[in-house]
Short mmCIF file of C-alpha atoms and ligand atoms in Angstrom, two decimals:
data_model
loop_
_atom_site.label_atom_id
_atom_site.label_comp_id
_atom_site.label_asym_id
_atom_site.label_seq_id
_atom_site.Cartn_x
_atom_site.Cartn_y
_atom_site.Cartn_z
CA ASP A 1 -97.45 -168.19 -60.12
CA LEU A 2 -96.83 -165.00 -58.38
CA SER A 3 -98.51 -164.90 -55.01
CA LEU A 4 -96.15 -168.42 -54.04
CA LEU A 5 -93.69 -166.96 -54.88
CA LYS A 6 -93.73 -164.09 -52.65
CA SER A 7 -95.01 -166.53 -49.36
CA LYS A 8 -91.76 -168.00 -50.27
CA PHE A 9 -89.82 -164.71 -49.97
CA ARG A 10 -91.70 -164.08 -46.70
CA GLY A 11 -91.39 -167.54 -45.42
CA SER A 12 -87.16 -167.81 -46.05
CA LEU A 13 -86.63 -164.54 -44.00
CA LEU A 14 -89.01 -165.28 -41.66
CA GLY A 15 -87.87 -168.56 -41.64
CA ALA A 16 -84.19 -167.78 -40.77
CA LEU A 17 -85.72 -165.04 -37.88
CA ILE A 18 -87.74 -167.73 -36.28
CA GLY A 19 -85.02 -170.16 -36.35
CA ASP A 20 -82.46 -167.71 -34.51
CA CYS A 21 -84.51 -166.59 -32.28
CA LEU A 22 -85.74 -169.91 -31.00
CA GLY A 23 -82.68 -171.67 -31.29
CA SER A 24 -80.17 -168.97 -29.65
CA SER A 25 -81.63 -169.63 -25.80
CA TYR A 26 -79.82 -173.70 -26.87
CA GLU A 27 -76.86 -172.39 -28.21
CA ASN A 28 -73.73 -173.76 -27.43
CA GLU A 29 -75.86 -176.70 -25.46
CA GLU A 30 -74.81 -180.52 -25.69
CA ILE A 31 -76.96 -182.57 -27.72
CA LEU A 32 -80.40 -182.13 -26.30
CA THR A 33 -81.23 -184.66 -23.87
CA THR A 34 -85.10 -186.35 -23.52
CA GLY A 35 -85.36 -184.37 -21.45
CA MET A 36 -84.53 -181.30 -22.73
CA LYS A 37 -86.33 -182.65 -25.93
CA LEU A 38 -90.00 -182.20 -24.38
CA ILE A 39 -89.23 -179.08 -22.71
CA LEU A 40 -88.63 -177.82 -26.31
CA GLN A 41 -91.64 -179.71 -27.70
CA ARG A 42 -93.51 -177.63 -24.78
CA SER A 43 -92.49 -174.60 -25.38
CA PHE A 44 -92.83 -174.84 -29.16
CA ASP A 45 -96.44 -175.70 -28.35
CA LYS A 46 -97.28 -173.19 -26.23
CA LEU A 47 -95.71 -170.47 -28.76
CA GLU A 48 -97.84 -172.05 -30.97
CA GLY A 49 -100.65 -171.81 -29.09
CA PRO A 50 -103.38 -169.14 -28.25
CA MET A 51 -101.80 -165.77 -27.93
CA PHE A 52 -100.38 -165.11 -24.38
CA LYS A 53 -98.16 -161.79 -23.08
CA ALA A 54 -94.90 -162.07 -22.86
CA PRO A 55 -91.78 -160.61 -24.05
CA VAL A 56 -90.34 -160.88 -27.11
CA ILE A 57 -87.79 -163.79 -28.17
CA GLN A 58 -85.04 -161.16 -29.19
CA PHE A 59 -82.98 -162.15 -32.23
CA THR A 60 -78.78 -163.08 -31.91
CA ASP A 61 -75.86 -161.54 -34.77
CA ASP A 62 -77.31 -163.96 -37.39
CA SER A 63 -81.08 -161.73 -38.04
CA ALA A 64 -78.86 -158.79 -37.03
CA MET A 65 -76.57 -159.29 -40.37
CA THR A 66 -79.26 -160.76 -42.56
CA TYR A 67 -81.25 -157.79 -41.67
CA SER A 68 -78.11 -155.30 -42.91
CA MET A 69 -77.75 -157.96 -45.74
CA ALA A 70 -81.33 -157.17 -47.16
CA LYS A 71 -81.48 -153.62 -46.26
CA SER A 72 -78.05 -152.92 -47.92
CA LEU A 73 -79.42 -154.25 -51.33
CA ILE A 74 -82.79 -152.96 -51.04
CA ASP A 75 -81.40 -149.49 -50.53
CA THR A 76 -78.46 -149.51 -53.28
CA GLY A 77 -80.34 -151.91 -55.95
CA GLU A 78 -77.28 -153.86 -55.74
CA LEU A 79 -74.20 -155.19 -54.18
CA ASP A 80 -72.51 -152.05 -52.75
CA ILE A 81 -69.74 -153.42 -51.00
CA ILE A 82 -68.90 -150.51 -48.69
CA ASP A 83 -72.23 -149.90 -48.30
CA LEU A 84 -72.56 -153.17 -46.55
CA ALA A 85 -69.50 -152.78 -44.41
CA LYS A 86 -70.68 -149.73 -43.18
CA ARG A 87 -74.31 -151.48 -42.02
CA PHE A 88 -72.50 -154.38 -40.62
CA VAL A 89 -70.43 -152.03 -38.42
CA LYS A 90 -73.10 -149.84 -37.25
CA SER A 91 -75.31 -152.38 -36.34
CA TYR A 92 -72.50 -153.70 -34.21
CA TYR A 93 -71.61 -151.24 -32.23
CA GLN A 94 -75.49 -150.60 -32.21
CA GLU A 95 -75.93 -153.81 -30.28
CA PRO A 96 -72.72 -154.99 -29.33
CA ASN A 97 -74.54 -158.04 -27.33
CA ARG A 98 -76.36 -159.97 -30.01
CA GLY A 99 -73.98 -162.82 -29.60
CA TYR A 100 -71.57 -162.24 -32.46
CA GLY A 101 -68.51 -164.33 -32.91
CA PRO A 102 -65.82 -163.44 -30.86
CA LEU A 103 -63.49 -162.99 -33.62
CA VAL A 104 -65.78 -161.28 -36.11
CA VAL A 105 -65.79 -158.35 -33.73
CA THR A 106 -61.67 -158.00 -35.03
CA VAL A 107 -62.84 -157.35 -38.33
CA PHE A 108 -65.68 -154.68 -37.71
CA GLN A 109 -62.85 -152.98 -35.37
CA LYS A 110 -60.38 -152.75 -38.24
CA LEU A 111 -62.95 -151.91 -40.85
CA ARG A 112 -63.82 -148.92 -38.27
CA GLY A 113 -60.08 -148.19 -38.00
CA ASN A 114 -59.52 -147.48 -41.05
CA LYS A 115 -62.78 -145.56 -42.01
CA PHE A 116 -63.76 -148.02 -44.65
CA MET A 117 -61.08 -147.47 -47.05
CA ASP A 118 -59.35 -150.93 -47.06
CA ILE A 119 -62.76 -153.07 -46.96
CA LEU A 120 -60.89 -156.96 -47.27
CA SER A 121 -57.48 -156.86 -45.75
CA PRO A 122 -58.90 -157.02 -41.89
CA ALA A 123 -61.04 -160.43 -43.33
CA LYS A 124 -58.02 -161.52 -44.73
CA GLU A 125 -55.78 -161.32 -41.37
CA GLN A 126 -58.12 -163.20 -39.56
CA PHE A 127 -56.67 -166.78 -37.52
CA ASN A 128 -53.06 -165.96 -38.89
CA GLY A 129 -54.06 -164.72 -42.80
CA GLN A 130 -56.39 -168.36 -43.51
CA GLY A 131 -59.19 -166.55 -42.67
CA SER A 132 -61.98 -167.68 -41.34
CA TRP A 133 -63.95 -170.54 -41.68
CA GLY A 134 -66.72 -170.50 -39.29
CA ASN A 135 -70.33 -169.87 -40.64
CA GLY A 136 -71.19 -165.99 -40.41
CA ALA A 137 -70.90 -165.69 -44.39
CA ALA A 138 -73.29 -168.47 -44.72
CA MET A 139 -75.94 -167.22 -41.32
CA ARG A 140 -76.34 -164.06 -43.22
CA VAL A 141 -77.17 -165.17 -46.82
CA ALA A 142 -80.66 -165.80 -47.76
CA PRO A 143 -81.34 -162.18 -48.48
CA ILE A 144 -78.56 -162.52 -51.88
CA THR A 145 -80.56 -165.51 -52.61
CA LEU A 146 -83.91 -163.75 -52.74
CA PHE A 147 -82.00 -160.91 -54.69
CA CYS A 148 -81.11 -162.43 -57.60
CA TYR A 149 -83.18 -165.76 -57.42
CA GLN A 150 -82.91 -166.02 -61.30
CA ASN A 151 -79.41 -165.57 -61.90
CA TYR A 152 -77.34 -168.20 -60.71
CA ASP A 153 -74.52 -166.82 -61.89
CA LYS A 154 -75.15 -163.52 -60.56
CA LEU A 155 -76.18 -164.76 -57.17
CA LEU A 156 -72.52 -166.80 -56.67
CA ASP A 157 -70.45 -163.68 -57.63
CA ILE A 158 -72.61 -161.38 -54.72
CA VAL A 159 -72.06 -164.01 -52.23
CA ARG A 160 -68.39 -164.92 -52.79
CA LYS A 161 -67.96 -160.85 -52.37
CA ALA A 162 -69.90 -160.38 -49.60
CA SER A 163 -68.94 -163.39 -47.40
CA GLN A 164 -65.57 -161.67 -47.98
CA LEU A 165 -65.46 -158.62 -45.80
CA THR A 166 -65.76 -161.04 -43.04
CA HIS A 167 -65.01 -164.85 -44.11
CA THR A 168 -62.12 -165.10 -46.58
CA HIS A 169 -60.88 -169.05 -45.97
CA LYS A 170 -62.57 -170.97 -48.87
CA VAL A 171 -64.87 -173.51 -46.52
CA GLY A 172 -66.75 -169.96 -45.18
CA VAL A 173 -67.77 -168.75 -48.62
CA ASP A 174 -68.24 -172.39 -49.92
CA GLY A 175 -70.22 -172.84 -47.02
CA ALA A 176 -72.25 -169.65 -47.83
CA ILE A 177 -72.34 -170.68 -51.05
CA LEU A 178 -73.67 -173.98 -49.98
CA GLN A 179 -76.44 -172.12 -47.92
CA ALA A 180 -77.34 -169.67 -50.79
CA VAL A 181 -77.62 -172.39 -53.13
CA ALA A 182 -79.99 -174.77 -51.23
CA VAL A 183 -82.42 -171.50 -50.35
CA GLN A 184 -82.74 -171.19 -53.76
CA GLN A 185 -83.73 -174.47 -55.04
CA SER A 186 -86.25 -174.55 -52.49
CA LEU A 187 -87.39 -171.44 -53.77
CA LEU A 188 -88.05 -173.11 -57.00
CA LEU A 189 -89.89 -176.00 -56.39
CA ASN A 190 -93.40 -176.71 -56.18
CA PRO A 191 -94.25 -176.61 -52.01
CA ASN A 192 -97.24 -178.92 -53.03
CA GLU A 193 -95.76 -181.63 -54.67
CA GLU A 194 -93.47 -183.93 -52.71
CA LEU A 195 -89.51 -183.28 -52.92
CA ASN A 196 -87.72 -185.70 -53.80
CA ALA A 197 -84.52 -185.56 -50.96
CA ILE A 198 -82.29 -187.73 -52.90
CA ASN A 199 -82.83 -185.49 -56.20
CA PHE A 200 -82.25 -182.32 -54.09
CA ILE A 201 -79.09 -183.59 -53.16
CA ASP A 202 -77.80 -184.49 -56.21
CA ASP A 203 -77.69 -181.23 -57.27
CA LEU A 204 -75.97 -179.63 -54.84
CA ILE A 205 -73.64 -182.20 -54.91
CA HIS A 206 -73.31 -181.03 -59.00
CA LYS A 207 -73.19 -177.24 -58.43
CA MET A 208 -70.47 -178.11 -55.41
CA ASN A 209 -68.42 -179.80 -57.69
CA GLN A 210 -67.94 -177.42 -59.66
CA ILE A 211 -68.12 -174.83 -57.13
CA GLU A 212 -65.02 -176.86 -55.36
CA ILE A 213 -63.02 -176.96 -58.69
CA ASP A 214 -63.11 -173.72 -59.36
CA ASP A 215 -61.92 -171.88 -56.50
CA ASP A 216 -58.12 -172.71 -56.61
CA GLY A 217 -58.27 -173.35 -60.52
CA LEU A 218 -56.17 -176.56 -59.48
CA GLY A 219 -58.39 -179.46 -60.91
CA LEU A 220 -60.48 -182.45 -59.20
CA SER A 221 -56.93 -183.07 -57.34
CA GLU A 222 -58.25 -181.06 -54.64
CA PRO A 223 -60.27 -181.91 -51.53
CA GLN A 224 -63.76 -181.25 -52.12
CA PRO A 225 -65.10 -181.43 -48.91
CA TYR A 226 -68.49 -180.31 -49.16
CA LYS A 227 -69.03 -182.97 -51.55
CA VAL A 228 -68.36 -185.36 -49.07
CA GLN A 229 -70.42 -183.95 -47.00
CA LEU A 230 -73.41 -183.73 -49.13
CA SER A 231 -72.62 -187.61 -50.37
CA VAL A 232 -72.04 -188.92 -46.61
CA MET A 233 -75.89 -186.44 -46.30
CA LYS A 234 -77.48 -188.73 -48.98
CA SER A 235 -76.44 -192.47 -47.23
CA LEU A 236 -78.20 -190.64 -44.09
CA ILE A 237 -81.45 -189.47 -45.36
CA LEU A 238 -81.72 -193.19 -47.45
CA GLU A 239 -81.15 -195.17 -44.05
CA GLU A 240 -83.22 -192.91 -41.64
CA GLY A 241 -86.59 -194.84 -40.63
CA GLU A 242 -88.58 -192.77 -37.99
CA GLU A 243 -86.24 -192.69 -35.68
CA SER A 244 -83.91 -189.62 -35.45
CA HIS A 245 -80.34 -190.83 -34.84
CA GLU A 246 -79.56 -187.44 -33.59
CA GLU A 247 -75.59 -188.65 -31.84
CA LYS A 248 -75.31 -190.48 -35.79
CA VAL A 249 -76.25 -186.81 -37.39
CA VAL A 250 -74.24 -184.89 -35.41
CA GLN A 251 -70.77 -187.24 -35.23
CA ILE A 252 -71.52 -187.39 -39.35
CA LEU A 253 -72.30 -183.95 -39.95
CA GLY A 254 -71.77 -182.07 -36.75
CA ASN A 255 -73.25 -179.36 -35.34
CA SER A 256 -70.05 -176.51 -34.66
CA VAL A 257 -69.75 -173.15 -35.52
CA SER A 258 -67.73 -174.08 -38.62
CA ALA A 259 -69.33 -174.16 -41.81
CA LEU A 260 -67.95 -177.03 -43.08
CA TYR A 261 -70.26 -178.80 -40.02
CA SER A 262 -73.55 -176.88 -39.87
CA VAL A 263 -74.65 -175.88 -43.47
CA PRO A 264 -74.83 -179.41 -44.47
CA THR A 265 -76.37 -180.13 -41.37
CA ALA A 266 -79.51 -177.47 -42.02
CA ILE A 267 -79.91 -178.52 -45.56
CA PHE A 268 -80.76 -182.60 -43.95
CA CYS A 269 -82.77 -180.86 -41.08
CA PHE A 270 -85.17 -179.38 -43.73
CA LEU A 271 -85.27 -182.83 -45.94
CA ARG A 272 -85.43 -184.90 -43.07
CA ALA A 273 -87.98 -183.10 -41.66
CA GLN A 274 -90.78 -183.66 -44.25
CA LYS A 275 -91.47 -186.94 -42.65
CA PRO A 276 -92.45 -187.49 -39.06
CA ILE A 277 -89.34 -187.96 -36.74
CA THR A 278 -89.39 -189.40 -33.26
CA GLY A 279 -90.05 -186.98 -30.49
CA ILE A 280 -91.31 -184.08 -32.48
CA GLN A 281 -95.04 -184.01 -32.04
CA THR A 282 -96.42 -181.62 -35.17
CA GLU A 283 -98.10 -182.10 -38.21
CA ASN A 284 -96.13 -179.11 -39.42
CA PRO A 285 -93.37 -179.73 -41.39
CA PHE A 286 -91.36 -176.26 -41.20
CA ARG A 287 -92.10 -176.32 -37.66
CA ARG A 288 -90.03 -179.93 -37.45
CA ALA A 289 -87.81 -178.74 -39.44
CA ILE A 290 -87.12 -175.93 -36.62
CA GLN A 291 -87.06 -178.35 -33.60
CA TYR A 292 -85.40 -180.91 -35.08
CA ALA A 293 -82.41 -178.93 -35.71
CA ILE A 294 -82.48 -176.98 -32.59
CA SER A 295 -82.42 -180.21 -30.82
CA LEU A 296 -79.27 -181.06 -32.19
CA GLY A 297 -77.65 -178.76 -29.44
CA GLY A 298 -74.35 -177.17 -30.31
CA ASP A 299 -74.83 -174.07 -32.20
CA ALA A 300 -78.25 -174.35 -32.66
CA ASP A 301 -79.17 -170.62 -33.25
CA THR A 302 -77.33 -170.96 -36.52
CA ILE A 303 -78.21 -174.18 -37.53
CA GLY A 304 -81.81 -173.32 -36.58
CA SER A 305 -82.09 -170.29 -38.66
CA MET A 306 -79.93 -171.66 -41.63
CA THR A 307 -82.54 -174.74 -41.65
CA GLY A 308 -85.80 -172.40 -41.31
CA ALA A 309 -84.51 -169.99 -44.66
CA ILE A 310 -84.23 -173.51 -46.23
CA ALA A 311 -87.55 -174.45 -45.23
CA GLY A 312 -89.43 -171.24 -45.80
CA ALA A 313 -88.44 -170.91 -49.20
CA PHE A 314 -89.88 -174.17 -49.98
CA TYR A 315 -93.29 -173.90 -47.88
CA GLY A 316 -93.57 -170.64 -47.66
CA GLU A 317 -95.52 -168.18 -45.32
CA GLU A 318 -98.35 -170.37 -45.12
CA LYS A 319 -96.76 -173.19 -42.70
CA ILE A 320 -95.41 -170.65 -40.56
CA ASN A 321 -97.80 -170.29 -37.59
CA PRO A 322 -98.82 -166.66 -37.08
CA ASN A 323 -98.82 -166.68 -33.13
CA LEU A 324 -95.32 -168.35 -33.21
CA LEU A 325 -94.03 -165.46 -35.33
CA GLN A 326 -95.68 -162.69 -33.00
CA HIS A 327 -93.14 -163.61 -30.45
CA CYS A 328 -89.99 -163.04 -31.96
CA GLU A 329 -88.47 -159.74 -32.33
CA ALA A 330 -88.97 -157.56 -35.82
CA SER A 331 -90.97 -159.93 -37.45
CA ASP A 332 -92.94 -157.57 -39.15
CA GLU A 333 -89.95 -155.64 -40.35
CA PHE A 334 -88.78 -159.08 -41.66
CA ARG A 335 -91.53 -159.66 -43.76
CA ASN A 336 -91.43 -156.11 -44.93
CA LEU A 337 -88.07 -157.18 -46.12
CA ALA A 338 -89.02 -160.36 -48.00
CA ASP A 339 -91.50 -157.76 -49.94
CA GLN A 340 -89.01 -155.38 -50.85
CA LEU A 341 -86.52 -157.69 -52.04
CA PHE A 342 -89.54 -159.44 -53.91
CA ASN A 343 -90.26 -156.28 -55.74
CA ALA A 344 -86.36 -155.40 -56.47
CA ALA A 345 -86.17 -159.18 -57.62
CA THR A 346 -89.22 -159.50 -59.88
CA ALA A 347 -89.52 -155.53 -60.94
O1 R7I B 1 -68.21 -166.93 -38.44
P1 R7I B 1 -68.81 -165.74 -37.72
O2 R7I B 1 -69.34 -164.91 -37.94
O3 R7I B 1 -69.24 -166.97 -36.14
C1 R7I B 1 -70.89 -166.57 -36.24
C2 R7I B 1 -71.64 -167.26 -35.05
C3 R7I B 1 -72.66 -168.22 -35.41
O4 R7I B 1 -72.83 -169.33 -33.73
C4 R7I B 1 -73.18 -166.86 -34.65
O5 R7I B 1 -74.65 -167.58 -33.72
C5 R7I B 1 -72.12 -166.63 -33.09
O6 R7I B 1 -72.21 -167.06 -32.12
O7 R7I B 1 -71.36 -166.79 -34.67
O8 R7I B 1 -67.97 -165.78 -36.28
P2 R7I B 1 -65.68 -165.50 -36.53
O9 R7I B 1 -64.50 -165.43 -35.21
O10 R7I B 1 -65.09 -165.85 -38.04
O11 R7I B 1 -65.70 -167.53 -36.35
C6 R7I B 1 -66.68 -168.25 -35.58
C7 R7I B 1 -65.68 -169.20 -34.83
O12 R7I B 1 -64.94 -169.76 -35.52
C8 R7I B 1 -64.33 -168.31 -34.16
O13 R7I B 1 -64.53 -168.01 -33.07
C9 R7I B 1 -62.95 -169.72 -34.06
O14 R7I B 1 -63.74 -170.59 -32.37
C10 R7I B 1 -63.60 -170.26 -35.17
N1 R7I B 1 -62.99 -170.43 -36.47
C11 R7I B 1 -61.42 -170.50 -36.71
N2 R7I B 1 -60.69 -170.97 -35.12
C12 R7I B 1 -59.50 -171.77 -35.45
N3 R7I B 1 -59.10 -171.48 -36.91
C13 R7I B 1 -62.82 -169.99 -37.54
N4 R7I B 1 -62.37 -169.93 -38.37
C14 R7I B 1 -61.16 -170.27 -37.93
C15 R7I B 1 -59.90 -170.60 -38.51
O15 R7I B 1 -59.50 -170.57 -39.38
MG1 MG B 2 -76.51 -166.07 -32.64
MG1 MG B 3 -58.13 -167.08 -46.56
MG1 MG B 4 -74.27 -169.51 -33.94
#
């Protein structure tokens, strides 16, 4: 059903945008206290309510890089790594105050300095040559999934190459792969049927098992950190009643800027939010997912954004409150990008 698929494309990019915008003012907060959770609840209620005039909520680096990622794929019709590098750098220098990771900026400076003649060294040189394990490659990955949603091998290949512009550490790259694959699974599921969270996680475990073995060609003795986190997530899902246990989720899955301690968390938030959660009053599972992700504090914009990309790919645009969306900067542009990716992917 092409109209459902189109709605899911929109849902994913708009979900990424909304999670980033709404999470941004909570970035670096501790896990939210009961009082702050109430403020968050009221803030969502107000944004979803009758339209009122207010300054738009600005997006951060997460959406700026997602935008460049999408635009590059659309305009070049493929992954053109130099084009992508130029867009990231241009967008950073036009708006350097979007809240970029403190050290990724060095990569942009070096790329501009070498006039894009050496695309890969700047990222490799980060953190004394070990590369960044931040979540910056994962946070911008949704457009790649949309661009090649039918071709798993191509998806992995493009995600790897696009990540390595800024993130070469295995944990940074594999986190982007996990996020991309989670968005793909969501996109291909029917939102009118109940989602089986355990099957969803098992599919991810199966895929990450292979990906983490392939990484170094060293075989099963290599550590498989994402596979471990996904297994732990499964036990968290099985234990949860209506109580939300945020402390435990943060302690085990994390809420930090590390890809390893944020991508699995985003997947968990999406899966967990299919059912009611204490302290979050809404019938809408898309909103519940993002509100829950933000309530964990820490890297709230990025975990909110990644959760939104996965949830939106599952539920589609229909579940996104239009008033809420209107309050987010550039929402029309993001819907338009989703439509262009849809045209490219289904042509
Ligand atoms: O990954 P990156 O683009 O940051 C994305 C985050 C998101 O939360 C955005 O919303 C924005 O706020 O930033 O940027 P990087 O600078 O590559 O990585 C982010 C942080 O992770 C770094 O500033 C370090 O604190 C940490 N980090 C590392 N620390 C030690 N050793 C990443 N890799 C390493 C490492 O190898
Ligand atoms: Mg940000
Ligand atoms: Mg490295
Ligand atoms: Mg962030």
